[in-house]
Coordinates of C-alpha atoms and ligand atoms in Angstrom, one line a residue:
M863 CA 71.6 39.5 -1.9
K864 CA 68.1 40.0 -4.4
Y865 CA 69.6 39.0 -7.2
L866 CA 71.3 35.9 -6.2
K867 CA 67.6 35.0 -4.3
N868 CA 66.3 35.8 -7.6
I869 CA 68.9 33.1 -9.5
L870 CA 67.9 30.6 -6.7
K871 CA 63.9 31.3 -7.2
R872 CA 63.7 31.1 -11.0
T873 CA 66.0 29.2 -12.7
P874 CA 65.2 28.6 -16.4
Q875 CA 64.6 24.6 -17.6
N876 CA 67.8 24.4 -19.4
S877 CA 69.9 25.0 -16.1
P878 CA 69.8 22.7 -13.4
L879 CA 67.9 24.2 -9.8
W880 CA 71.3 24.7 -7.8
G881 CA 71.8 21.9 -5.3
A882 CA 69.7 19.7 -6.3
A883 CA 70.4 16.1 -8.2
Q884 CA 68.6 16.7 -11.6
V885 CA 69.5 15.3 -14.9
Q886 CA 69.2 16.6 -18.4
N887 CA 66.0 14.1 -19.9
S888 CA 65.4 14.0 -23.3
A889 CA 64.2 17.2 -24.0
G890 CA 67.0 19.1 -23.4
G891 CA 65.7 20.8 -19.7
Y892 CA 66.5 19.5 -16.5
S893 CA 64.3 16.9 -14.3
F894 CA 64.9 15.3 -11.4
T895 CA 65.3 11.4 -11.8
V896 CA 63.4 8.8 -9.9
T897 CA 64.4 5.8 -7.8
G898 CA 64.5 2.5 -9.5
W899 CA 62.0 0.9 -7.6
T900 CA 59.8 4.4 -9.1
R901 CA 61.0 3.1 -12.7
L902 CA 59.8 -0.6 -11.3
N903 CA 56.6 0.6 -11.2
R904 CA 56.8 2.2 -13.8
F905 CA 58.1 -0.6 -15.8
L906 CA 55.1 -3.1 -15.1
I907 CA 52.6 -1.0 -15.0
L908 CA 53.5 1.5 -18.3
G909 CA 55.4 -1.6 -20.6
S910 CA 57.9 -0.2 -23.4
E911 CA 55.7 -1.6 -26.0
G912 CA 55.1 0.8 -28.6
G913 CA 58.2 3.1 -26.9
S914 CA 58.0 7.0 -26.6
Y915 CA 58.1 10.1 -27.9
Y916 CA 61.9 9.8 -28.0
A917 CA 63.2 5.9 -27.4
T918 CA 62.5 3.5 -29.6
E919 CA 60.7 0.2 -27.6
A920 CA 64.3 -1.7 -27.9
K921 CA 65.9 1.2 -26.4
L922 CA 63.3 1.8 -23.3
T923 CA 63.0 -1.9 -23.4
R924 CA 66.9 -2.2 -22.7
E925 CA 66.9 1.0 -20.3
N926 CA 64.0 -0.5 -18.0
A927 CA 66.1 -4.0 -18.5
K928 CA 68.6 -2.0 -16.4
A929 CA 66.3 0.0 -13.9
V930 CA 64.7 -3.6 -13.4
E931 CA 68.5 -5.3 -12.7
A932 CA 69.9 -2.4 -10.5
C933 CA 66.6 -3.4 -8.0
I934 CA 67.5 -7.2 -8.3
L935 CA 70.8 -6.5 -7.2
E936 CA 69.7 -4.2 -4.6
D937 CA 66.9 -5.5 -3.5
G938 CA 65.7 -9.3 -4.8
L939 CA 63.2 -10.3 -3.2
R940 CA 61.3 -7.3 -3.2
V941 CA 61.7 -7.5 -6.9
V942 CA 59.8 -10.5 -6.6
K943 CA 57.5 -9.1 -4.1
T944 CA 56.5 -5.8 -5.8
I945 CA 55.9 -8.1 -9.1
V946 CA 53.9 -10.3 -7.5
E947 CA 51.7 -7.7 -6.2
I948 CA 51.2 -5.9 -9.6
S949 CA 50.2 -8.2 -11.3
D950 CA 47.9 -10.4 -8.7
A951 CA 46.2 -6.8 -8.4
G952 CA 45.4 -6.4 -12.1
R953 CA 46.8 -3.3 -11.3
A954 CA 49.4 -3.2 -14.3
P955 CA 47.0 -3.4 -17.4
K956 CA 49.3 -6.2 -19.4
N957 CA 51.2 -9.2 -17.5
D958 CA 54.0 -9.2 -20.1
P959 CA 56.7 -6.5 -18.3
A960 CA 55.8 -8.6 -14.8
L961 CA 57.1 -11.7 -16.7
F962 CA 60.1 -10.7 -18.0
A963 CA 60.8 -8.5 -14.9
L964 CA 60.1 -12.3 -13.3
A965 CA 62.7 -14.2 -16.0
M966 CA 65.1 -11.8 -14.8
C967 CA 64.5 -12.2 -11.2
A968 CA 64.6 -15.9 -11.7
A969 CA 68.3 -15.3 -14.1
Y970 CA 70.3 -12.6 -12.4
G971 CA 68.8 -12.7 -8.7
D972 CA 71.1 -14.4 -6.2
E973 CA 69.5 -17.8 -4.5
A974 CA 67.2 -16.7 -2.4
T975 CA 66.2 -14.1 -5.0
R976 CA 65.1 -17.0 -8.0
K977 CA 64.1 -19.2 -5.4
A978 CA 61.0 -16.3 -4.8
A979 CA 60.7 -16.2 -8.0
F980 CA 60.4 -20.0 -9.4
Q981 CA 58.0 -19.9 -6.0
A982 CA 56.2 -16.8 -7.4
L983 CA 55.8 -17.4 -11.3
P984 CA 51.9 -19.5 -10.8
K985 CA 50.8 -16.6 -9.3
V986 CA 52.4 -14.3 -11.8
A987 CA 52.0 -16.6 -14.6
R988 CA 48.4 -17.1 -14.0
I989 CA 47.4 -18.9 -18.1
G990 CA 49.0 -20.9 -20.1
T991 CA 50.4 -18.2 -22.6
H992 CA 52.2 -16.1 -19.8
L993 CA 53.5 -20.0 -18.9
F994 CA 54.9 -20.0 -22.4
H995 CA 56.3 -16.0 -22.6
F996 CA 58.1 -16.7 -19.2
A997 CA 59.2 -19.3 -20.9
E998 CA 60.7 -17.1 -23.8
Y999 CA 62.1 -14.7 -22.2
V1000 CA 63.8 -16.9 -19.1
D1001 CA 64.9 -19.4 -22.1
G1002 CA 67.0 -15.9 -23.7
M1003 CA 68.3 -15.3 -20.0
R1004 CA 70.1 -18.5 -18.8
G1005 CA 69.9 -22.4 -19.0
W1006 CA 66.8 -24.4 -17.7
G1007 CA 69.1 -25.8 -14.7
R1008 CA 67.0 -27.8 -12.4
G1009 CA 65.3 -24.8 -10.1
L1010 CA 63.7 -23.9 -13.6
R1011 CA 62.9 -27.4 -14.1
S1012 CA 61.2 -28.0 -11.2
A1013 CA 59.1 -24.5 -11.1
V1014 CA 57.3 -25.3 -14.4
G1015 CA 56.8 -28.8 -13.3
A1016 CA 54.9 -26.9 -10.2
W1017 CA 53.6 -25.0 -12.2
Y1018 CA 51.2 -27.9 -13.9
S1019 CA 51.3 -30.3 -10.7
Q1020 CA 50.0 -27.7 -8.5
K1021 CA 46.8 -27.0 -10.5
E1022 CA 43.3 -29.2 -10.0
S1023 CA 43.0 -31.6 -13.2
I1024 CA 39.9 -29.3 -14.2
A1025 CA 42.1 -26.3 -14.5
L1026 CA 45.0 -27.7 -16.1
A1027 CA 42.4 -29.1 -18.7
N1028 CA 40.7 -26.0 -19.3
Q1029 CA 44.9 -23.9 -19.4
V1030 CA 45.8 -26.8 -21.9
T1031 CA 43.3 -26.6 -23.8
K1032 CA 42.4 -23.2 -24.6
Y1033 CA 46.1 -21.9 -24.5
V1034 CA 48.3 -24.8 -26.9
Q1035 CA 51.2 -22.6 -28.3
R1036 CA 53.0 -19.1 -27.8
D1037 CA 56.7 -18.1 -28.9
G1038 CA 57.2 -21.4 -29.8
W1039 CA 56.2 -23.3 -26.5
S1040 CA 53.5 -26.0 -25.7
H1041 CA 52.5 -28.0 -23.2
R1042 CA 54.0 -30.5 -24.6
D1043 CA 58.0 -29.2 -24.9
L1044 CA 57.1 -28.0 -21.2
L1045 CA 55.9 -31.0 -19.9
R1046 CA 58.2 -33.3 -21.2
L1047 CA 61.7 -30.5 -20.3
A1048 CA 60.4 -30.0 -16.6
H1049 CA 59.3 -33.9 -16.6
V1050 CA 56.5 -33.9 -15.1
K1051 CA 55.9 -36.8 -13.2
T1052 CA 52.6 -38.5 -10.8
D1053 CA 51.3 -41.8 -9.7
D1054 CA 48.2 -40.4 -10.1
T1055 CA 45.8 -42.5 -13.2
A1056 CA 44.1 -39.7 -13.9
R1057 CA 46.4 -37.0 -14.0
N1058 CA 48.8 -39.4 -15.6
A1059 CA 46.3 -40.0 -18.2
L1060 CA 46.2 -36.5 -19.0
Y1061 CA 49.6 -35.2 -19.4
K1062 CA 50.1 -38.5 -21.5
L1063 CA 47.5 -36.8 -23.7
V1064 CA 48.7 -33.2 -24.0
V1065 CA 52.1 -34.5 -25.1
D1066 CA 50.6 -37.3 -27.7
G1067 CA 47.2 -36.3 -28.0
W1068 CA 44.7 -39.0 -29.1
E1069 CA 45.6 -41.8 -30.4
D1070 CA 41.9 -42.7 -31.1
L1071 CA 38.5 -40.8 -30.0
P1072 CA 36.1 -42.9 -27.6
E1073 CA 32.3 -42.7 -28.9
S1074 CA 31.2 -41.8 -25.3
E1075 CA 32.3 -39.0 -22.9
P1076 CA 35.5 -40.3 -20.3
E1077 CA 34.2 -40.5 -16.7
D1078 CA 37.1 -37.9 -15.1
E1079 CA 36.1 -34.2 -15.4
A1080 CA 39.3 -33.2 -16.9
L1081 CA 39.8 -36.0 -18.9
R1082 CA 36.2 -35.1 -20.7
L1083 CA 36.9 -31.9 -21.4
M1084 CA 39.8 -32.9 -23.4
W1085 CA 37.5 -35.2 -25.1
A1086 CA 35.0 -33.1 -25.6
T1087 CA 37.8 -30.2 -27.3
E1088 CA 38.8 -32.7 -29.5
R1089 CA 35.7 -34.0 -30.0
L1090 CA 34.9 -29.9 -31.5
K1091 CA 38.0 -30.5 -33.2
R1092 CA 36.5 -32.8 -35.3
A1093 CA 32.8 -31.8 -36.2
T1094 CA 32.2 -31.1 -39.5
S1095 CA 28.7 -28.4 -39.1
E1096 CA 28.4 -25.4 -37.1
A1097 CA 25.6 -26.7 -35.5
E1098 CA 27.0 -29.7 -33.9
A1099 CA 30.1 -27.1 -33.3
A1100 CA 27.4 -25.2 -30.9
Q1101 CA 25.9 -28.3 -29.4
I1102 CA 29.3 -29.8 -28.4
V1103 CA 30.1 -25.9 -26.8
A1104 CA 26.7 -25.5 -25.3
E1105 CA 27.4 -29.3 -23.3
Y1106 CA 30.6 -29.0 -22.4
R1107 CA 30.8 -25.3 -21.9
L1108 CA 34.1 -24.4 -23.9
P1109 CA 35.1 -21.3 -24.8
M1110 CA 35.5 -19.6 -28.0
E1111 CA 39.4 -20.4 -28.4
V1112 CA 39.0 -23.9 -29.1
V1113 CA 36.7 -23.6 -31.8
P1114 CA 38.2 -23.8 -35.2
S1115 CA 38.5 -20.4 -36.9
G1116 CA 36.0 -22.3 -40.1
L1117 CA 33.3 -22.5 -37.4
R1118 CA 33.3 -19.4 -35.1
G1119 CA 29.6 -18.2 -37.2
K1120 CA 26.1 -17.0 -34.8
K1121 CA 25.5 -20.2 -33.7
V1122 CA 28.6 -21.0 -31.8
W1123 CA 28.6 -17.7 -31.0
E1124 CA 25.1 -17.7 -29.3
A1125 CA 26.4 -20.9 -27.5
V1126 CA 29.8 -19.2 -25.8
L1127 CA 28.3 -16.2 -24.6
P1128 CA 26.8 -17.9 -21.2
H1129 CA 29.7 -18.7 -20.2
A1130 CA 32.3 -16.9 -21.7
G1131 CA 35.1 -15.0 -19.4
L1132 CA 34.6 -11.7 -19.0
T1133 CA 37.7 -10.6 -20.7
F1134 CA 36.7 -12.7 -24.1
L1135 CA 33.2 -10.4 -23.5
I1136 CA 35.3 -7.3 -23.4
R1137 CA 37.9 -8.4 -26.4
N1138 CA 35.0 -9.4 -28.4
L1139 CA 31.9 -6.9 -28.0
G1140 CA 32.7 -6.4 -32.2
N1141 CA 32.0 -9.4 -33.2
L1142 CA 29.4 -10.3 -30.7
S1143 CA 27.9 -7.2 -32.7
K1144 CA 29.1 -8.6 -36.6
S1145 CA 27.0 -12.1 -35.8
G1146 CA 24.1 -10.1 -35.6
I1147 CA 23.7 -11.4 -31.4
L1148 CA 24.4 -7.7 -30.5
Q1149 CA 22.1 -5.7 -32.1
E1150 CA 19.5 -3.2 -31.9
G1151 CA 16.6 -4.2 -30.8
A1152 CA 17.8 -7.8 -29.1
W1153 CA 16.9 -6.5 -25.3
N1154 CA 17.7 -10.0 -23.6
E1155 CA 21.4 -9.8 -25.0
I1156 CA 22.7 -6.2 -24.8
R1157 CA 20.9 -6.7 -20.8
E1158 CA 22.9 -9.7 -20.6
V1159 CA 26.1 -8.0 -21.2
T1160 CA 25.9 -5.2 -20.7
N1161 CA 24.7 -6.5 -16.6
R1162 CA 28.2 -7.7 -16.6
L1163 CA 30.1 -5.0 -17.4
A1164 CA 28.6 -2.8 -15.0
D1165 CA 29.5 -5.9 -12.3
A1166 CA 32.1 -4.3 -10.2
N1167 CA 32.5 -7.9 -8.2
A1168 CA 33.5 -9.8 -11.1
L1169 CA 35.1 -6.6 -12.9
K1170 CA 37.8 -6.9 -10.0
K1171 CA 37.8 -10.8 -10.3
A1172 CA 38.8 -11.3 -14.0
R1173 CA 41.4 -8.4 -13.0
I1174 CA 39.2 -6.4 -16.0
H1175 CA 42.1 -3.5 -16.0
P1176 CA 40.5 -0.1 -17.8
I1177 CA 42.7 0.3 -20.2
Q1178 CA 41.3 -2.9 -21.7
V1179 CA 37.7 -1.6 -21.1
L1180 CA 39.1 2.1 -22.7
S1181 CA 40.7 -0.3 -26.2
A1182 CA 37.7 -2.2 -26.1
L1183 CA 36.0 1.2 -25.8
C1184 CA 38.1 3.4 -28.4
T1185 CA 36.9 -0.4 -31.2
Y1186 CA 33.5 -1.2 -30.7
Q1187 CA 32.9 2.7 -30.2
S1188 CA 34.8 2.6 -34.0
G1189 CA 32.5 -0.1 -35.6
H1190 CA 35.3 -1.8 -37.3
G1191 CA 37.8 -3.8 -35.8
A1192 CA 41.8 -2.9 -35.2
R1193 CA 43.4 -5.5 -38.1
G1194 CA 40.4 -6.3 -40.6
G1195 CA 38.7 -7.5 -38.7
G1196 CA 35.1 -6.5 -40.2
E1197 CA 32.4 -4.1 -39.5
W1198 CA 29.9 -3.6 -37.3
K1199 CA 26.8 -1.8 -36.1
V1200 CA 27.1 0.6 -32.8
V1201 CA 24.5 -0.5 -30.0
P1202 CA 24.2 3.1 -27.6
Q1203 CA 23.5 0.3 -24.7
I1204 CA 27.3 -1.3 -24.8
V1205 CA 29.3 2.2 -25.4
D1206 CA 28.1 3.0 -22.0
A1207 CA 28.9 0.5 -20.1
L1208 CA 31.6 0.7 -21.3
N1209 CA 31.8 4.4 -20.1
V1210 CA 31.2 2.8 -16.8
A1211 CA 32.8 -0.3 -16.9
F1212 CA 35.7 2.0 -17.3
Y1213 CA 35.2 4.3 -13.9
R1214 CA 34.2 0.7 -12.1
A1215 CA 37.5 -1.1 -13.3
F1216 CA 39.7 1.3 -11.1
G1217 CA 37.4 -0.1 -7.5
N1218 CA 36.1 2.4 -5.5
V1219 CA 37.1 6.1 -5.6
A1220 CA 36.0 8.0 -2.5
P1221 CA 36.5 11.7 -3.4
T1222 CA 38.4 13.8 -0.7
E1223 CA 36.4 17.1 -0.3
L1224 CA 39.5 18.6 -1.3
R1225 CA 40.6 21.2 -4.0
W1226 CA 42.0 20.4 -7.2
V1227 CA 43.9 21.2 -10.4
L1228 CA 44.4 18.8 -12.9
G1229 CA 47.2 20.1 -15.3
L1230 CA 47.4 17.4 -18.8
D1231 CA 50.9 17.4 -20.2
V1232 CA 49.6 17.9 -24.4
S1233 CA 52.7 19.1 -25.3
G1234 CA 54.2 17.1 -28.8
S1235 CA 56.0 14.1 -27.1
M1236 CA 52.7 13.3 -25.4
G1237 CA 51.1 12.6 -28.7
G1238 CA 54.3 9.8 -29.5
G1239 CA 54.4 6.2 -28.6
T1240 CA 52.0 3.8 -26.5
I1241 CA 50.3 3.6 -23.1
A1242 CA 50.8 -0.4 -22.9
G1243 CA 51.3 -1.2 -26.6
I1244 CA 47.5 -0.2 -27.0
P1245 CA 47.6 1.0 -30.2
G1246 CA 46.2 4.5 -30.8
L1247 CA 46.6 5.1 -27.0
T1248 CA 49.1 8.0 -27.0
P1249 CA 50.0 9.5 -23.4
R1250 CA 48.5 12.0 -23.9
L1251 CA 45.2 10.6 -24.6
G1252 CA 45.6 8.2 -21.5
S1253 CA 46.5 11.7 -19.3
M1254 CA 42.8 12.8 -20.0
A1255 CA 41.2 9.7 -19.5
M1256 CA 43.2 8.9 -16.2
A1257 CA 42.8 12.8 -15.3
M1258 CA 38.3 12.1 -15.7
V1259 CA 39.2 9.3 -13.0
N1260 CA 39.6 12.0 -10.4
Y1261 CA 37.5 14.8 -11.9
R1262 CA 34.2 12.9 -11.6
V1263 CA 34.6 12.5 -8.1
E1264 CA 35.7 15.7 -6.6
R1265 CA 33.4 18.5 -6.4
D1266 CA 36.4 20.8 -6.6
S1267 CA 38.0 20.4 -9.4
Q1268 CA 39.0 21.6 -12.1
I1269 CA 41.4 20.0 -15.4
V1270 CA 43.7 22.0 -17.6
A1271 CA 46.3 21.7 -20.2
F1272 CA 49.4 23.0 -21.1
S1273 CA 51.7 22.2 -23.4
D1274 CA 54.0 25.9 -23.9
E1275 CA 50.9 27.9 -23.0
M1276 CA 47.3 26.8 -21.3
V1277 CA 45.1 25.6 -23.5
P1278 CA 41.4 26.0 -22.7
V1279 CA 39.8 22.5 -21.8
R1280 CA 35.6 23.2 -21.2
L1281 CA 34.7 19.1 -19.9
S1282 CA 31.6 18.2 -17.8
K1283 CA 31.8 15.9 -15.1
T1284 CA 29.3 13.6 -17.3
Q1285 CA 30.7 13.8 -20.8
S1286 CA 31.8 10.8 -22.0
L1287 CA 35.7 9.9 -22.2
E1288 CA 34.8 9.7 -25.3
E1289 CA 33.5 12.8 -25.6
A1290 CA 36.5 13.7 -24.0
I1291 CA 39.7 12.5 -25.5
H1292 CA 37.8 14.1 -28.6
Q1293 CA 38.5 17.4 -27.2
T1294 CA 41.7 16.4 -25.9
N1295 CA 42.3 15.4 -30.1
Q1296 CA 41.5 18.6 -31.1
I1297 CA 44.4 20.2 -29.1
P1298 CA 47.6 21.2 -31.0
F1299 CA 50.5 20.5 -30.1
G1300 CA 53.3 23.0 -28.6
R1301 CA 56.6 22.6 -26.6
T1302 CA 56.6 21.8 -22.8
D1303 CA 56.3 24.1 -20.1
C1304 CA 54.8 22.2 -16.3
A1305 CA 55.3 25.4 -14.6
L1306 CA 52.0 26.3 -16.2
P1307 CA 49.5 24.9 -14.0
M1308 CA 51.1 26.5 -11.1
L1309 CA 51.8 30.3 -12.5
W1310 CA 48.2 29.6 -14.2
A1311 CA 46.7 28.6 -10.6
M1312 CA 48.5 32.0 -9.4
K1313 CA 48.2 34.3 -11.9
N1314 CA 44.0 33.4 -11.6
R1315 CA 44.4 33.6 -7.2
V1316 CA 42.8 29.4 -7.9
E1317 CA 42.7 28.6 -4.5
A1318 CA 44.3 24.4 -5.3
D1319 CA 45.7 21.3 -2.2
V1320 CA 46.5 19.7 -4.5
F1321 CA 48.2 20.4 -8.5
V1322 CA 48.0 17.1 -10.3
I1323 CA 49.9 16.8 -13.1
Y1324 CA 49.9 13.9 -16.4
T1325 CA 52.9 14.4 -18.0
D1326 CA 57.1 12.2 -19.7
S1327 CA 58.6 15.0 -17.4
E1328 CA 60.1 15.9 -20.1
T1329 CA 59.7 19.9 -19.2
W1330 CA 62.4 21.9 -20.6
Y1331 CA 60.7 25.2 -22.6
G1332 CA 59.6 27.3 -19.3
D1333 CA 62.1 30.1 -17.8
I1334 CA 61.0 28.6 -14.3
H1335 CA 61.0 25.2 -12.7
P1336 CA 57.9 23.5 -12.1
V1337 CA 58.6 22.9 -8.8
Q1338 CA 60.4 26.7 -7.7
A1339 CA 57.0 27.6 -9.6
L1340 CA 54.8 25.0 -6.7
R1341 CA 57.2 26.7 -4.0
E1342 CA 56.1 30.2 -4.9
Y1343 CA 52.4 29.5 -5.0
R1344 CA 52.2 28.1 -1.4
Q1345 CA 54.0 31.3 -0.4
K1346 CA 51.9 33.6 -2.5
M1347 CA 48.9 31.7 -2.1
G1348 CA 49.4 30.5 1.7
V1349 CA 48.0 27.4 0.7
P1350 CA 50.5 24.5 1.1
A1351 CA 49.5 22.6 -1.8
K1352 CA 51.1 19.1 -3.2
L1353 CA 51.8 18.0 -6.1
V1354 CA 51.3 15.1 -7.0
V1355 CA 53.6 13.3 -10.5
V1356 CA 51.0 11.2 -12.8
G1357 CA 53.8 9.6 -14.9
M1358 CA 52.6 8.5 -18.3
V1359 CA 56.1 6.7 -19.9
S1360 CA 58.2 4.2 -18.0
N1361 CA 61.6 6.5 -18.6
G1362 CA 63.7 7.3 -15.1
F1363 CA 62.2 11.1 -15.3
T1364 CA 60.5 13.1 -12.9
I1365 CA 59.7 17.0 -11.9
A1366 CA 58.7 16.3 -8.5
D1367 CA 61.3 16.9 -5.7
P1368 CA 62.1 14.0 -4.1
Q1369 CA 63.1 15.9 -1.0
D1370 CA 59.5 17.8 -0.5
G1371 CA 57.4 15.5 0.9
G1372 CA 54.6 17.1 -0.3
M1373 CA 55.7 16.0 -3.7
M1374 CA 55.2 12.5 -5.0
D1375 CA 55.3 10.0 -8.2
V1376 CA 52.8 7.5 -8.7
V1377 CA 52.0 5.8 -12.0
G1378 CA 49.9 6.7 -14.7
F1379 CA 46.8 3.9 -15.6
D1380 CA 48.2 1.9 -11.9
T1381 CA 44.8 0.9 -10.6
S1382 CA 45.3 2.0 -7.5
A1383 CA 47.0 5.3 -8.5
P1384 CA 43.3 7.2 -7.9
N1385 CA 42.9 6.2 -4.3
I1386 CA 46.8 6.7 -4.3
I1387 CA 46.7 10.4 -4.3
G1388 CA 43.7 10.6 -2.6
E1389 CA 45.0 9.0 0.5
F1390 CA 48.5 11.5 -0.2
A1391 CA 46.8 14.7 -1.0
L1392 CA 44.8 14.2 2.6
G1393 CA 48.5 13.6 4.6
N1394 CA 47.6 9.9 5.3
V1395 CA 50.5 8.7 3.3
Ligands
CA1671 CA1 57.0 17.4 -23.7

C-alpha cells in the first residue's frame, strides 16, 4: 500500500499523472491542457508573432487558428464577445490577433456569429490600419458577400466626418488595401453633400486645390493635409501642422525636421509620443536641460487616465523603455542622448498602465521559469522581449505592491534572485539576462518553499508549462506542500507562451491559469488569491 501511495504522490514529470488528463508537452514531459477558451485568451493577448522556442510563427499561428475555430464551433457569440472585451479594454499589447479572430468569426461562424462579428467591427477595428488588417485576413478566408460589404461600409458611415477625415489622412494604405479600395467595394453612399465630397476626395483625391480653406471641418482637414503634401520647406510644413493640428503621419518624410517635431508635440497622441521618444531626443527637443519639454512629456506619461484612455499597454511602454534606454533605434533609427527623466517616467508608466493593482496582504512566492525554452520566441512580436524577460517584468508588478512577497527563479535548480522593490525594470531585466539557462522543473518553487519552511498563501509561476525534468509533478509538489505546511496554498500559472499547456490541474479549484501580459492579470490573480473569484 505504501509503495502504491508513493507512486501516486510522486510521479516523475516524464510520465503522466495517474488518472489525470495529461498530454505530452513539446519538451517531452507531461502537462495538463488548458481549455479552448483559455487558449483563445492566450492567443488574443500573447499572439503568435515571433513563434516560441518550440514552434515557428507559422506553426504557432496554425495551432492557434485551430483552437479559435474550435471555440467558434462551440459558441461563436462567446468568441465575438471575448474578442470585443479584450480588444476594447486594451488588455492585449497588439490588436492583430483580435482582428484575425474576428475575421475567422466572420468567415467560419454560423449566421448569428457572423452578424455579431460584423457588428463588432468598428469596436475592434478602431483605426484605419486595423480595418486594412481585417480586410486582408477576411479576404483570405471568405468572399465579399453583402454582409461583409455592408459591415465595412458601416465602418465608414458610422463615423463623424471629422473622425473619418482623421483616419483616412493618417492611415492611407496597408497590406495592399486602401480606403479607396474599401469605399468602392462597400458602395458607401449618402445624401449629405459635404459627406459625399469627403468620400469623393478619398476615392479621387484633389483635382485643383482651392486657395482658401473649406468651411466644412472635415474637408478643411483634407485640404490642409493636401497643402502639407505640397509644402516646399520645413518652415511651411511646421506652420501648417501647428495651425491645423496635423499628426506627423501626414508630414512628408523629407520635411520631418526639428521645427515640425516641435509643431507636432503639443497635440501628438500618447501612442505616437511613446513610440517616438527616441526621435524627439534625436531631433534635439528632448535633451538635457530642456526642462519644459521634459516636464510636458513626463507629465503625460504619468497620467494614468490618459494611459487608459489611449489604451497604452504595459508592453508598449516596456518596449519603448528598452528602445529609448538603449540610445539608438531598433532598425538603424539613428542615435540619441538618453534623458534620465524620460527613463524614470517610462518606469512609472509601465506600472500605471496596469491600472490600480491593490495589495492583498497575503504571502506570495513568485516563481520565474528561466529555463532555456523561456529564452526563445518573443511576446507579441516585440523584438528582444522573450517570455523570460517578460516574466520578470510581470512579476515586478505584483512584487512591488505586496508586502510579503518574494521572487524566486528556477530551471532545473533554484537560482538566486536579489531584487529590491525599488529597483528599476531595466535592472530587474538585466539580472534576468545574467541567469544561465537550464532544464525545466516547475515543481521547484514549491519544493524550495517546503524545504525552507517558507509560508506562502499563493505560488505564482510564470512559465510556458513545458516542464519535464523533475521527479515529481508540480501539482503533487503543491499538494505535499499544503499537507506538510498546513497552508492551503493556491497556485496561479501565468502563461507566457500561447501554447496549449499548463501545470495547473483544472480539477483543483485552488489552481488557476491567467495569461501573461493581460493588463487585467495582476488584479485577477489578487482576487483569486483572496478567494473572490
Ligand atoms: Ca523550459
